C-alpha cells in the first residue's frame, strides 16, 4: 500500500493522484468495464449464462473453464497447419478441402463450425473480415484482435481493401487481385499465405514462426 498510502491534504489540487506529480494534466481515468451500460448482446449473454447455471445445465466452474480454454488459444495451431501445407502438397490439398479434418491429422481440434482455407497466390491476395461482428477461427488462431472487431475495419476493408492493407504496412501490387472474404457464424476463413522465397529447406519451427496471426487474416504477408 505504500505507494497509495499518502496524506490527502497535501498541497496540490489533483482530485486523486498516485502519490507522484505528473507535471501535466492527464485526462479522465479509463472507465472500468462496469461503468459502461451493457449492450443488448452483453445483457443477453449474461442472462443466458445465469439461466444455464440456475437450471443446473452448466456449473460456474464449467463456464470458467471454457473461457479459460478459449482465452488460452493462440495462432500456434494455425501456424503449424500452414507450415505443414507449405512443405506437404498432399496436406495442403486436404486442408483446402476440409480444414477441420486436416487439423485432426495434426491432433488439432478446430471445433465444429466449418472453416474454409484460402490460398494466397502470385496473382491473388486474400483478406478476411466479418462485416457483421467478429466471426473468426478462434480455435486455430486465438481470439480476434480488437481492430478485427472494430467498425472501422469491418466497414472499410470491403470498400477499400488496398488502402486498409496499406495502413497495416502491407502493400499489394496493383497487378495482384485483392479478394475480401466475409466470415459468418456458419463459415470462417483461414488464409494460407504464400510461402516466401528463400525459405527452401527451413525447419518446420522456423517456417511456423513466419506464419503469424495477421498473415492468416490476410492483413500481412510473411516476412523472412
Ligand atoms: Fe461475426
Short mmCIF file of C-alpha atoms and ligand atoms in Angstrom, two decimals:
data_model
loop_
_atom_site.label_atom_id
_atom_site.label_comp_id
_atom_site.label_asym_id
_atom_site.label_seq_id
_atom_site.Cartn_x
_atom_site.Cartn_y
_atom_site.Cartn_z
CA UNK A 1 0.00 0.00 0.00
CA UNK A 2 2.89 2.38 0.50
CA UNK A 3 2.52 3.95 -2.94
CA UNK A 4 -1.07 4.99 -2.27
CA UNK A 5 -0.90 5.46 1.48
CA UNK A 6 -0.32 9.16 1.47
CA UNK A 7 -1.72 12.24 3.08
CA UNK A 8 -4.63 13.56 1.01
CA UNK A 9 -4.26 17.05 2.41
CA UNK A 10 -1.09 17.76 0.54
CA UNK A 11 -0.64 20.96 -1.31
CA UNK A 12 -1.81 20.46 -4.91
CA UNK A 13 -5.17 20.16 -6.42
CA UNK A 14 -5.45 16.82 -8.24
CA UNK A 15 -8.69 15.20 -7.16
CA UNK A 16 -6.81 11.93 -6.96
CA UNK A 17 -3.26 11.10 -7.76
CA UNK A 18 -0.90 8.20 -7.42
CA UNK A 19 1.43 9.77 -4.94
CA UNK A 20 3.60 11.40 -7.53
CA UNK A 21 3.43 14.57 -9.51
CA UNK A 22 2.72 14.03 -13.21
CA UNK A 23 3.67 17.54 -14.11
CA UNK A 24 0.90 17.62 -16.73
CA UNK A 25 -2.84 17.50 -16.77
CA UNK A 26 -3.96 13.99 -17.67
CA UNK A 27 -7.45 13.26 -18.93
CA UNK A 28 -10.10 11.31 -17.08
CA UNK A 29 -9.20 7.82 -15.95
CA UNK A 30 -10.12 4.97 -18.28
CA UNK A 31 -13.58 3.82 -17.23
CA UNK A 32 -13.96 0.38 -15.73
CA UNK A 33 -15.91 -2.11 -17.85
CA UNK A 34 -18.71 -1.89 -15.29
CA UNK A 35 -19.02 1.86 -15.80
CA UNK A 36 -20.46 1.44 -19.26
CA UNK A 37 -24.04 0.33 -19.83
CA UNK A 38 -24.35 -3.26 -21.04
CA UNK A 39 -25.01 -3.62 -24.73
CA UNK A 40 -28.05 -5.64 -25.81
CA UNK A 41 -25.91 -8.71 -26.51
CA UNK A 42 -23.92 -8.41 -23.29
CA UNK A 43 -27.16 -8.34 -21.31
CA UNK A 44 -28.46 -11.33 -23.30
CA UNK A 45 -25.23 -13.25 -22.74
CA UNK A 46 -25.25 -12.63 -19.01
CA UNK A 47 -28.92 -13.55 -18.73
CA UNK A 48 -28.45 -16.82 -20.65
CA UNK A 49 -25.38 -17.72 -18.57
CA UNK A 50 -27.30 -17.04 -15.35
CA UNK A 51 -30.21 -19.19 -16.55
CA UNK A 52 -27.93 -22.07 -17.59
CA UNK A 53 -26.39 -22.06 -14.13
CA UNK A 54 -29.75 -21.62 -12.34
CA UNK A 55 -31.18 -24.60 -14.23
CA UNK A 56 -28.17 -26.73 -13.44
CA UNK A 57 -27.21 -27.19 -17.10
CA UNK A 58 -23.68 -25.89 -16.58
CA UNK A 59 -21.79 -25.05 -13.43
CA UNK A 60 -19.94 -21.78 -12.89
CA UNK A 61 -16.72 -23.82 -12.87
CA UNK A 62 -17.53 -25.27 -16.31
CA UNK A 63 -18.23 -21.79 -17.68
CA UNK A 64 -14.99 -20.52 -16.24
CA UNK A 65 -13.05 -23.46 -17.64
CA UNK A 66 -14.44 -22.93 -21.15
CA UNK A 67 -13.46 -19.25 -21.02
CA UNK A 68 -10.00 -20.26 -19.86
CA UNK A 69 -9.66 -22.70 -22.77
CA UNK A 70 -10.78 -20.11 -25.34
CA UNK A 71 -8.56 -17.40 -23.84
CA UNK A 72 -5.58 -19.76 -23.93
CA UNK A 73 -5.78 -20.29 -27.70
CA UNK A 74 -3.05 -18.75 -29.81
CA UNK A 75 -2.24 -18.70 -33.52
CA UNK A 76 0.16 -21.63 -32.97
CA UNK A 77 -2.25 -24.27 -34.28
CA UNK A 78 -2.94 -22.32 -37.47
CA UNK A 79 0.78 -21.62 -37.95
CA UNK A 80 1.52 -25.32 -37.65
CA UNK A 81 -1.08 -26.18 -40.29
CA UNK A 82 0.13 -23.55 -42.74
CA UNK A 83 3.78 -24.52 -42.34
CA UNK A 84 2.80 -28.15 -42.98
CA UNK A 85 0.81 -27.09 -46.04
CA UNK A 86 3.88 -25.28 -47.38
CA UNK A 87 6.00 -28.42 -47.16
CA UNK A 88 3.45 -31.15 -47.87
CA UNK A 89 1.31 -30.66 -51.01
CA UNK A 90 -0.93 -33.59 -50.07
CA UNK A 91 -1.68 -31.99 -46.71
CA UNK A 92 -2.35 -28.64 -48.37
CA UNK A 93 -4.83 -30.25 -50.72
CA UNK A 94 -6.63 -31.93 -47.82
CA UNK A 95 -6.61 -28.65 -45.91
CA UNK A 96 -8.15 -26.81 -48.86
CA UNK A 97 -10.87 -29.48 -48.98
CA UNK A 98 -11.56 -29.78 -45.24
CA UNK A 99 -9.76 -27.70 -42.62
CA UNK A 100 -11.28 -29.50 -39.64
CA UNK A 101 -10.24 -32.95 -40.88
CA UNK A 102 -6.75 -31.71 -41.81
CA UNK A 103 -6.39 -30.18 -38.34
CA UNK A 104 -7.34 -33.51 -36.77
CA UNK A 105 -4.43 -35.13 -38.64
CA UNK A 106 -2.15 -32.92 -36.53
CA UNK A 107 -4.15 -33.58 -33.33
CA UNK A 108 -5.58 -30.06 -33.52
CA UNK A 109 -9.21 -29.52 -32.53
CA UNK A 110 -10.59 -26.90 -34.93
CA UNK A 111 -14.11 -27.08 -33.45
CA UNK A 112 -17.33 -27.88 -35.25
CA UNK A 113 -18.00 -24.77 -37.33
CA UNK A 114 -16.88 -25.10 -40.96
CA UNK A 115 -13.66 -23.29 -41.83
CA UNK A 116 -12.52 -22.67 -45.39
CA UNK A 117 -8.83 -22.36 -46.16
CA UNK A 118 -7.94 -19.99 -48.98
CA UNK A 119 -4.54 -19.88 -50.56
CA UNK A 120 -2.72 -16.68 -51.50
CA UNK A 121 -1.02 -17.00 -54.87
CA UNK A 122 1.19 -14.82 -57.02
CA UNK A 123 -1.88 -13.33 -58.67
CA UNK A 124 -4.40 -13.21 -55.82
CA UNK A 125 -4.16 -11.91 -52.27
CA UNK A 126 -6.98 -12.71 -49.86
CA UNK A 127 -8.08 -10.93 -46.69
CA UNK A 128 -10.76 -11.84 -44.15
CA UNK A 129 -13.34 -9.75 -42.34
CA UNK A 130 -16.59 -10.33 -40.51
CA UNK A 131 -18.66 -7.36 -41.57
CA UNK A 132 -21.43 -8.17 -39.06
CA UNK A 133 -19.44 -8.89 -35.92
CA UNK A 134 -16.25 -10.84 -35.27
CA UNK A 135 -16.56 -14.37 -36.69
CA UNK A 136 -13.11 -15.91 -36.69
CA UNK A 137 -11.48 -19.36 -36.44
CA UNK A 138 -10.66 -18.88 -32.75
CA UNK A 139 -9.54 -22.43 -32.09
CA UNK A 140 -6.88 -22.12 -34.80
CA UNK A 141 -5.65 -18.53 -34.41
CA UNK A 142 -6.82 -17.43 -30.95
CA UNK A 143 -9.12 -14.58 -30.02
CA UNK A 144 -9.60 -11.88 -32.67
CA UNK A 145 -7.70 -8.63 -32.16
CA UNK A 146 -9.67 -5.51 -31.24
CA UNK A 147 -9.20 -3.99 -34.68
CA UNK A 148 -10.85 -7.03 -36.29
CA UNK A 149 -13.97 -6.28 -34.24
CA UNK A 150 -13.85 -2.54 -34.86
CA UNK A 151 -16.44 -0.97 -37.15
CA UNK A 152 -13.70 0.91 -38.99
CA UNK A 153 -12.04 -2.32 -40.17
CA UNK A 154 -15.31 -4.13 -40.81
CA UNK A 155 -16.75 -1.37 -42.96
CA UNK A 156 -13.64 -0.10 -44.70
CA UNK A 157 -11.84 -3.30 -45.68
CA UNK A 158 -14.67 -4.28 -48.02
CA UNK A 159 -14.79 -0.85 -49.67
CA UNK A 160 -11.11 -0.01 -49.91
CA UNK A 161 -9.10 -3.11 -49.05
CA UNK A 162 -5.92 -1.89 -50.72
CA UNK A 163 -5.90 1.32 -48.69
CA UNK A 164 -6.66 -0.51 -45.44
CA UNK A 165 -3.86 -3.04 -46.03
CA UNK A 166 -1.50 -0.16 -46.74
CA UNK A 167 -2.31 1.22 -43.29
CA UNK A 168 -1.22 -2.15 -41.90
CA UNK A 169 2.05 -1.69 -43.79
CA UNK A 170 1.07 -4.25 -46.43
CA UNK A 171 1.33 -3.01 -50.00
CA UNK A 172 -0.31 -5.30 -52.52
CA UNK A 173 0.92 -4.57 -56.07
CA UNK A 174 -1.72 -3.26 -58.45
CA UNK A 175 -1.41 -6.30 -60.71
CA UNK A 176 -2.35 -8.62 -57.81
CA UNK A 177 -6.07 -9.14 -57.40
CA UNK A 178 -7.35 -8.47 -53.89
CA UNK A 179 -10.26 -10.60 -52.65
CA UNK A 180 -12.12 -9.90 -49.39
CA UNK A 181 -13.96 -12.77 -47.71
CA UNK A 182 -16.81 -12.07 -45.30
CA UNK A 183 -16.98 -14.57 -42.43
CA UNK A 184 -20.27 -15.66 -40.94
CA UNK A 185 -21.41 -17.61 -37.93
CA UNK A 186 -21.58 -20.67 -40.23
CA UNK A 187 -18.34 -20.32 -42.17
CA UNK A 188 -14.99 -18.90 -41.13
CA UNK A 189 -11.88 -18.40 -43.23
CA UNK A 190 -8.21 -19.14 -42.74
CA UNK A 191 -5.74 -17.69 -45.21
CA UNK A 192 -2.79 -19.83 -46.30
CA UNK A 193 -0.24 -17.10 -47.04
CA UNK A 194 2.19 -17.60 -49.89
CA UNK A 195 5.45 -19.16 -48.78
CA UNK A 196 8.18 -16.53 -49.06
CA UNK A 197 11.02 -17.11 -51.49
CA UNK A 198 14.31 -18.06 -49.88
CA UNK A 199 12.78 -20.31 -47.23
CA UNK A 200 13.58 -23.57 -49.02
CA UNK A 201 14.90 -26.17 -46.63
CA UNK A 202 13.78 -24.32 -43.49
CA UNK A 203 12.70 -26.39 -40.48
CA UNK A 204 9.02 -26.60 -39.53
CA UNK A 205 9.67 -24.46 -36.44
CA UNK A 206 11.32 -21.73 -38.48
CA UNK A 207 8.53 -21.73 -41.05
CA UNK A 208 5.85 -21.67 -38.34
CA UNK A 209 7.41 -18.53 -36.85
CA UNK A 210 6.75 -16.72 -40.16
CA UNK A 211 3.06 -17.58 -40.08
CA UNK A 212 1.68 -15.00 -37.69
CA UNK A 213 -1.96 -14.31 -36.86
CA UNK A 214 -2.13 -11.36 -39.22
CA UNK A 215 -0.77 -13.35 -42.16
CA UNK A 216 -3.62 -15.86 -41.64
CA UNK A 217 -6.17 -12.99 -41.61
CA UNK A 218 -4.50 -11.59 -44.70
CA UNK A 219 -3.54 -8.12 -43.47
CA UNK A 220 0.13 -9.04 -43.53
CA UNK A 221 2.44 -11.26 -45.55
CA UNK A 222 5.13 -13.49 -44.01
CA UNK A 223 8.45 -11.67 -43.61
CA UNK A 224 11.52 -13.90 -43.63
FE1 LIG B 1 -19.09 -12.31 -36.83
#
